[in-house]
PDB file of C-alpha atoms in Angstrom:
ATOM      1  CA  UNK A   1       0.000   0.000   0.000  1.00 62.00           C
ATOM      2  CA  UNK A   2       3.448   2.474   0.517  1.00 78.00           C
ATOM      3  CA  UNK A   3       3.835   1.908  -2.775  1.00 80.00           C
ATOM      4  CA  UNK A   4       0.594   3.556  -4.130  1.00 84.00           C
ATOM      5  CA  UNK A   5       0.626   6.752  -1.344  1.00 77.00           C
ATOM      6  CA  UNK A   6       4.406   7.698  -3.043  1.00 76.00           C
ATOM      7  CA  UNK A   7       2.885   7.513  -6.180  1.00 77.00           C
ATOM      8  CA  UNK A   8       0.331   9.441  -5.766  1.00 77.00           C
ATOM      9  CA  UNK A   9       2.379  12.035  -3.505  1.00 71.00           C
ATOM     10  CA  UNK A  10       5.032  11.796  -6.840  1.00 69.00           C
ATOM     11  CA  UNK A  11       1.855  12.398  -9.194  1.00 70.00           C
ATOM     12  CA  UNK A  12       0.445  15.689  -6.903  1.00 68.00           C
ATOM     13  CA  UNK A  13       4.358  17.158  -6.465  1.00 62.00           C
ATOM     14  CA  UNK A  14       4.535  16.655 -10.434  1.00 61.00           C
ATOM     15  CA  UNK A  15       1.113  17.916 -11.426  1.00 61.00           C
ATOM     16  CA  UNK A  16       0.642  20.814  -8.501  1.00 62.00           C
ATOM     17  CA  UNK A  17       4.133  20.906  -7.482  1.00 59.00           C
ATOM     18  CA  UNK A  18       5.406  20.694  -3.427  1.00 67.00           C
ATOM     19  CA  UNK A  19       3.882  22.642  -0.912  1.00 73.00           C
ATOM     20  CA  UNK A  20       5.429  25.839   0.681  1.00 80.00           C
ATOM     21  CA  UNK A  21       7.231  25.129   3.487  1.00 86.00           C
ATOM     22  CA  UNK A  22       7.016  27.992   6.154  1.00 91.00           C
ATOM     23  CA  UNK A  23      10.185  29.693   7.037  1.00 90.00           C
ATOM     24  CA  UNK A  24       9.063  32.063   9.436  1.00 89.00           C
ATOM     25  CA  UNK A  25       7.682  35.300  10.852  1.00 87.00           C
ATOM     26  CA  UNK A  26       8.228  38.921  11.537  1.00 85.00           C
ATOM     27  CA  UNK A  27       7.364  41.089  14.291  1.00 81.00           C
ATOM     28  CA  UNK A  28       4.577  42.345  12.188  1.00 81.00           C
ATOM     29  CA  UNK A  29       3.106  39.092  11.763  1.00 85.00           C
ATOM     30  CA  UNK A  30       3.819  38.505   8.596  1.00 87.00           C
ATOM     31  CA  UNK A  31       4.508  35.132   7.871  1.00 90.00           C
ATOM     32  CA  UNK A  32       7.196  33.595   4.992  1.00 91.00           C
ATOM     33  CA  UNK A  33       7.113  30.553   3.313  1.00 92.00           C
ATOM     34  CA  UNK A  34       9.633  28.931   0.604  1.00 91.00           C
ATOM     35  CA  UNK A  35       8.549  26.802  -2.395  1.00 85.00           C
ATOM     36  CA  UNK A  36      11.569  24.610  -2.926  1.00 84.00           C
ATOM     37  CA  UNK A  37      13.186  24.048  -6.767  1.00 79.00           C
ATOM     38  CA  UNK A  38      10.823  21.073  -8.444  1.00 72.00           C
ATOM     39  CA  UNK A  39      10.215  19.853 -11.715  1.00 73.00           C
ATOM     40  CA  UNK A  40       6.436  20.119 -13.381  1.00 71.00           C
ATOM     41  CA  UNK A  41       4.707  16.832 -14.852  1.00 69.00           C
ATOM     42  CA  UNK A  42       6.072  17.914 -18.316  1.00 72.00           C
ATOM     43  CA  UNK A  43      10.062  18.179 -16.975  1.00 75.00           C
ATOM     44  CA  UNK A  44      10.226  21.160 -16.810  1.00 78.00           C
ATOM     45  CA  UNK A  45      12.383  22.964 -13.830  1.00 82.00           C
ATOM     46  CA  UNK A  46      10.867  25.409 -11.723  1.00 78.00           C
ATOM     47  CA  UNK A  47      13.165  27.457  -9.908  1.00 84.00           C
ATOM     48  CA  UNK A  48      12.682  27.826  -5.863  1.00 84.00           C
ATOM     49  CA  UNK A  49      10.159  30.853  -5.137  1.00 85.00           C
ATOM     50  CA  UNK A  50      10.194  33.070  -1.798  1.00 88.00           C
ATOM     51  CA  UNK A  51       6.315  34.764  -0.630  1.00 87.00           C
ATOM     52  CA  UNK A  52       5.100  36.249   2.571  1.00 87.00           C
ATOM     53  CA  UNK A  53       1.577  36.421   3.428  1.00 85.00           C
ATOM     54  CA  UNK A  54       0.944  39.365   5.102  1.00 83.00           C
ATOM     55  CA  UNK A  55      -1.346  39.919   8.100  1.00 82.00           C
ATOM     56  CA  UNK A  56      -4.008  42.156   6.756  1.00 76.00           C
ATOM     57  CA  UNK A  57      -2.950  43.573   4.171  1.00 73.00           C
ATOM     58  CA  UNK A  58      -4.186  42.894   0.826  1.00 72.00           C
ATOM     59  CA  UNK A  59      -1.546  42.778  -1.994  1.00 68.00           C
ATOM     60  CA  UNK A  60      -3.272  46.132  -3.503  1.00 69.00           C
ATOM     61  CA  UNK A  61      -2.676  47.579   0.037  1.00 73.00           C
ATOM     62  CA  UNK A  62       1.001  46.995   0.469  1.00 71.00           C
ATOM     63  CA  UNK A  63       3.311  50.582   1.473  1.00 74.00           C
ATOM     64  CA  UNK A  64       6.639  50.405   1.693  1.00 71.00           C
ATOM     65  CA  UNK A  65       8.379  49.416   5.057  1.00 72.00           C
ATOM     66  CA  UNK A  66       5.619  47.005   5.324  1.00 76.00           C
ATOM     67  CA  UNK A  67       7.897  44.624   5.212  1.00 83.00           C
ATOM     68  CA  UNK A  68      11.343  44.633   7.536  1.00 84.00           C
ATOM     69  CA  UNK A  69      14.475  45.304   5.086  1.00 86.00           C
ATOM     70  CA  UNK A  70      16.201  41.994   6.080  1.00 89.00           C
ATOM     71  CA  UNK A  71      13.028  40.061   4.806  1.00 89.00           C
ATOM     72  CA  UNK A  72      13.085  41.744   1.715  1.00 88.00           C
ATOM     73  CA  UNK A  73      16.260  41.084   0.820  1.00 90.00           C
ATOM     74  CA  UNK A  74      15.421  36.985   1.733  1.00 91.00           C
ATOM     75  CA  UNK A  75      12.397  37.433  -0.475  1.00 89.00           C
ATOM     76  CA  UNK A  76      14.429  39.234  -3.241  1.00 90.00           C
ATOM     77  CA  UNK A  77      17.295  36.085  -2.920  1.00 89.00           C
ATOM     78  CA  UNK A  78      19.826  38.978  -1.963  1.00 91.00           C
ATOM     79  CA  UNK A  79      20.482  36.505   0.763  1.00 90.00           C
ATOM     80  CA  UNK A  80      20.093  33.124   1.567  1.00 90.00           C
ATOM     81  CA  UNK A  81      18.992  32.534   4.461  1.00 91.00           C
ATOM     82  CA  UNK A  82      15.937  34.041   6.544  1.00 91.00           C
ATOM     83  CA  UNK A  83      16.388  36.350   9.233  1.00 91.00           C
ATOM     84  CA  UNK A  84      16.447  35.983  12.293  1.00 86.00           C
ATOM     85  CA  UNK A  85      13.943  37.402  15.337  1.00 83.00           C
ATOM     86  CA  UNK A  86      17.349  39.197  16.484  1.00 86.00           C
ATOM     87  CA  UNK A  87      18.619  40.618  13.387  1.00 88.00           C
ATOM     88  CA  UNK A  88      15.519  42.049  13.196  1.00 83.00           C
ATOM     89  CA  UNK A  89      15.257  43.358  16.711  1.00 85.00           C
ATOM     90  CA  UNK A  90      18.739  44.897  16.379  1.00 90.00           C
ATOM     91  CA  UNK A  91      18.131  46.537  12.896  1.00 87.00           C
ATOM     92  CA  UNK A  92      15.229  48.580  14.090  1.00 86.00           C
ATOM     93  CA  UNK A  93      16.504  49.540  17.545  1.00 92.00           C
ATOM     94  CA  UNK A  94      19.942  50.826  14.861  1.00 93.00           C
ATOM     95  CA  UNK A  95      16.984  52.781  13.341  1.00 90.00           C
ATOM     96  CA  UNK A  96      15.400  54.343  15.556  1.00 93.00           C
ATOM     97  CA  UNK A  97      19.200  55.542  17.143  1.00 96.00           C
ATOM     98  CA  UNK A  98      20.097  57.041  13.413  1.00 95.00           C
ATOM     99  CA  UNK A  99      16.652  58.593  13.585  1.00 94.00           C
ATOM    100  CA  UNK A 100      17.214  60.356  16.966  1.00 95.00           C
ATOM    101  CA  UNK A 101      20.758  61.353  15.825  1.00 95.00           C
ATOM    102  CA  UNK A 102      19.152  63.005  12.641  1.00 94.00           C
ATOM    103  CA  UNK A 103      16.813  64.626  14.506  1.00 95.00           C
ATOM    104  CA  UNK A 104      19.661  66.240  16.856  1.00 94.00           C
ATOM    105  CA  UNK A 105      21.825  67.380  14.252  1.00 93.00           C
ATOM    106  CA  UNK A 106      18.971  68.869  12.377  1.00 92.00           C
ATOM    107  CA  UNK A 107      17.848  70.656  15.735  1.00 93.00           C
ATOM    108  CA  UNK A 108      21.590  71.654  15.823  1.00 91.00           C
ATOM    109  CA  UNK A 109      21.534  72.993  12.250  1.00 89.00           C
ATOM    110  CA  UNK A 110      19.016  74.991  12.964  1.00 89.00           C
ATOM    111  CA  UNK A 111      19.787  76.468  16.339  1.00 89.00           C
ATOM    112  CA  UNK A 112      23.397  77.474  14.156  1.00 87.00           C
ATOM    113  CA  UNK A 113      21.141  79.168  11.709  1.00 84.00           C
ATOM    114  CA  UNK A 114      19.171  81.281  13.839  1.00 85.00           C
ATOM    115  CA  UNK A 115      22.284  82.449  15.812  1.00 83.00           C
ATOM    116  CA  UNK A 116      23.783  83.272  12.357  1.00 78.00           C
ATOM    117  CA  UNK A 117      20.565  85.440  11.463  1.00 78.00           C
ATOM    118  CA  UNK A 118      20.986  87.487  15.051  1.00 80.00           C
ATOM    119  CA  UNK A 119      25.000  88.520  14.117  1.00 78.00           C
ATOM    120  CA  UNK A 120      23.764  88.988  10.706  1.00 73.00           C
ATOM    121  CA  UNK A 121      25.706  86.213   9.082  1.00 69.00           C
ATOM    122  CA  UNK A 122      23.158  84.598   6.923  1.00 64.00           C
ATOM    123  CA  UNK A 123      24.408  83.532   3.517  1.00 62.00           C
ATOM    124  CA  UNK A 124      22.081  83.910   0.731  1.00 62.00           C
ATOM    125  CA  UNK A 125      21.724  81.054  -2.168  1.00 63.00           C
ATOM    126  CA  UNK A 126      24.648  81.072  -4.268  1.00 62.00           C
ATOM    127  CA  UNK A 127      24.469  81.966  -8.198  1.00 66.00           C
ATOM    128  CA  UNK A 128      25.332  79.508 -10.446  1.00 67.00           C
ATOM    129  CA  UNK A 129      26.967  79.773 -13.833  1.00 68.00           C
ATOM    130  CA  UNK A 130      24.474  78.340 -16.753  1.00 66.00           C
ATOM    131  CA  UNK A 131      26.331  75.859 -19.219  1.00 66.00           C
ATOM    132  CA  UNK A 132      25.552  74.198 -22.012  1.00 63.00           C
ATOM    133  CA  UNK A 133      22.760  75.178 -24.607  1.00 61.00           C
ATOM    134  CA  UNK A 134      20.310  76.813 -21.606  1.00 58.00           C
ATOM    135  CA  UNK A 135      22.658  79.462 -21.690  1.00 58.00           C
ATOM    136  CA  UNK A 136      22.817  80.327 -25.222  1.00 59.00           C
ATOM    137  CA  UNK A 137      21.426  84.380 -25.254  1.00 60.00           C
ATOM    138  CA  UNK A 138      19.122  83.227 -28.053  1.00 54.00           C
ATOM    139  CA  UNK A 139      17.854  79.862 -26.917  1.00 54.00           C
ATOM    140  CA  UNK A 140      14.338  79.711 -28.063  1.00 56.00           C
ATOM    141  CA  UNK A 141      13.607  83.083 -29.164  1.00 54.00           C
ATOM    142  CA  UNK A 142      11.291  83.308 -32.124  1.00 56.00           C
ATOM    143  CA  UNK A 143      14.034  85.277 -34.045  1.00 59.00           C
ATOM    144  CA  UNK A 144      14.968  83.326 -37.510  1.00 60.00           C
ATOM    145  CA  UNK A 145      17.060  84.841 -39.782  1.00 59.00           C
ATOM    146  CA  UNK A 146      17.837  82.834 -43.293  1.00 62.00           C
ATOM    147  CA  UNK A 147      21.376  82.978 -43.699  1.00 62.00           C
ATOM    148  CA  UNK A 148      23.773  81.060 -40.615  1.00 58.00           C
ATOM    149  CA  UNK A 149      24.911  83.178 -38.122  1.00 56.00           C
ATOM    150  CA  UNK A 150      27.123  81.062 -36.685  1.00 56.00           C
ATOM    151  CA  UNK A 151      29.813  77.816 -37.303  1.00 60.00           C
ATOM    152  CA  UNK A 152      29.531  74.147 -36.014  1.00 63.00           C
ATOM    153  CA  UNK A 153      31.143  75.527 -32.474  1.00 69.00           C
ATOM    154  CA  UNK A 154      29.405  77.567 -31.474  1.00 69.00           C
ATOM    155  CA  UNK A 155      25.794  76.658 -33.154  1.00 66.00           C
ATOM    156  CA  UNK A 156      22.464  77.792 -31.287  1.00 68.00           C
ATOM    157  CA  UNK A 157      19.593  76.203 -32.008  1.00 71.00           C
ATOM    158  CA  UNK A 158      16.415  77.834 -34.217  1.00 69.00           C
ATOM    159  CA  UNK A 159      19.168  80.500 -34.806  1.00 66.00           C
ATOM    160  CA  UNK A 160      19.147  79.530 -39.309  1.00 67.00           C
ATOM    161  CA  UNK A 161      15.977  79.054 -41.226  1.00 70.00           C
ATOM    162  CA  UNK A 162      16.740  77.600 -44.631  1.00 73.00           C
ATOM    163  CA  UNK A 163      15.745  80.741 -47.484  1.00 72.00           C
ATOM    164  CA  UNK A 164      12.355  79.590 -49.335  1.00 75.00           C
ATOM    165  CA  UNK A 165      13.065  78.669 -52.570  1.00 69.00           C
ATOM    166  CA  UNK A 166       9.139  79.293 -54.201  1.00 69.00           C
ATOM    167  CA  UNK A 167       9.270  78.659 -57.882  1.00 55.00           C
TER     168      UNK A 167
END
């Protein structure tokens, strides 16, 4: 009787393929599962896929960060193994310190500024010297004259309109 159950587990792996095997879970809830590498009924090789199920959320509902960075990268095959409950952990309590430290220096920054504004230091925006085409003196004017005005260096364009010829 063995005999006929691994034939028909063969026949169901070939026809549907294996079953995900679960990998694990997130402190979101989110769980992740791993279809392994398996060949169809017709030989053909299916390569191993990665999904997560997430608690709901509906695919057409998904933001970004809903899913922890390290996940992402399993489910993207940047790495190859899951995460684990720590890595996670320590990743977003790394986080939340760069966050804080942002939000100090930018509380520095602009503590510095308003001091600078009281002595009368502030710096207004710096010019900038236009290259390239944009700069041309003639760019886009509707001027057309019908003889060339200028060489292959130093060429503006709309600046030569060929003459009509009108028999």
């Amino acid at each position: 009787m063995s005999g006929v159950w691994r034939f028909l587990r063969l026949l169901k792996q070939r026809v549907i393929g294996p079953g995900s095997e679960y990998v694990g879970i997130d402190h979101f809830g989110n769980k992740y599962y791993r279809i392994p590498q398996h060949k169809t009924w017709a030989g053909q090789n299916i390569k191993e896929r990665r999904i997560v199920i997430a608690v709901n959320v509906k695919e057409y509902q998904y933001e970004s960060g809903a899913i922890p960075t390290q996940w992402e990268a399993w489910l993207k095959k940047r790495r190859n193994n899951p995460p684990t409950l720590e890595e996670c952990i320590q990743s977003n309590n790394y986080r939340k310190e760069m966050k804080a430290k942002v939000e100090d220096l930018g509380e520095k920054s602009r503590l510095l500024q308003a001091k600078d504004r009281e002595e009368g230091l502030e710096v207004g925006p710096l010019q900038t010297q236009i290259k390239g085409h944009a700069s041309a003196s003639n760019y886009r004017k509707p001027e057309h004259s019908e003889d060339p005005v200028s060489t292959a260096n130093t060429f503006q364009p709309g600046a030569w309109m060929p003459p009509n010829r009108e028999k």
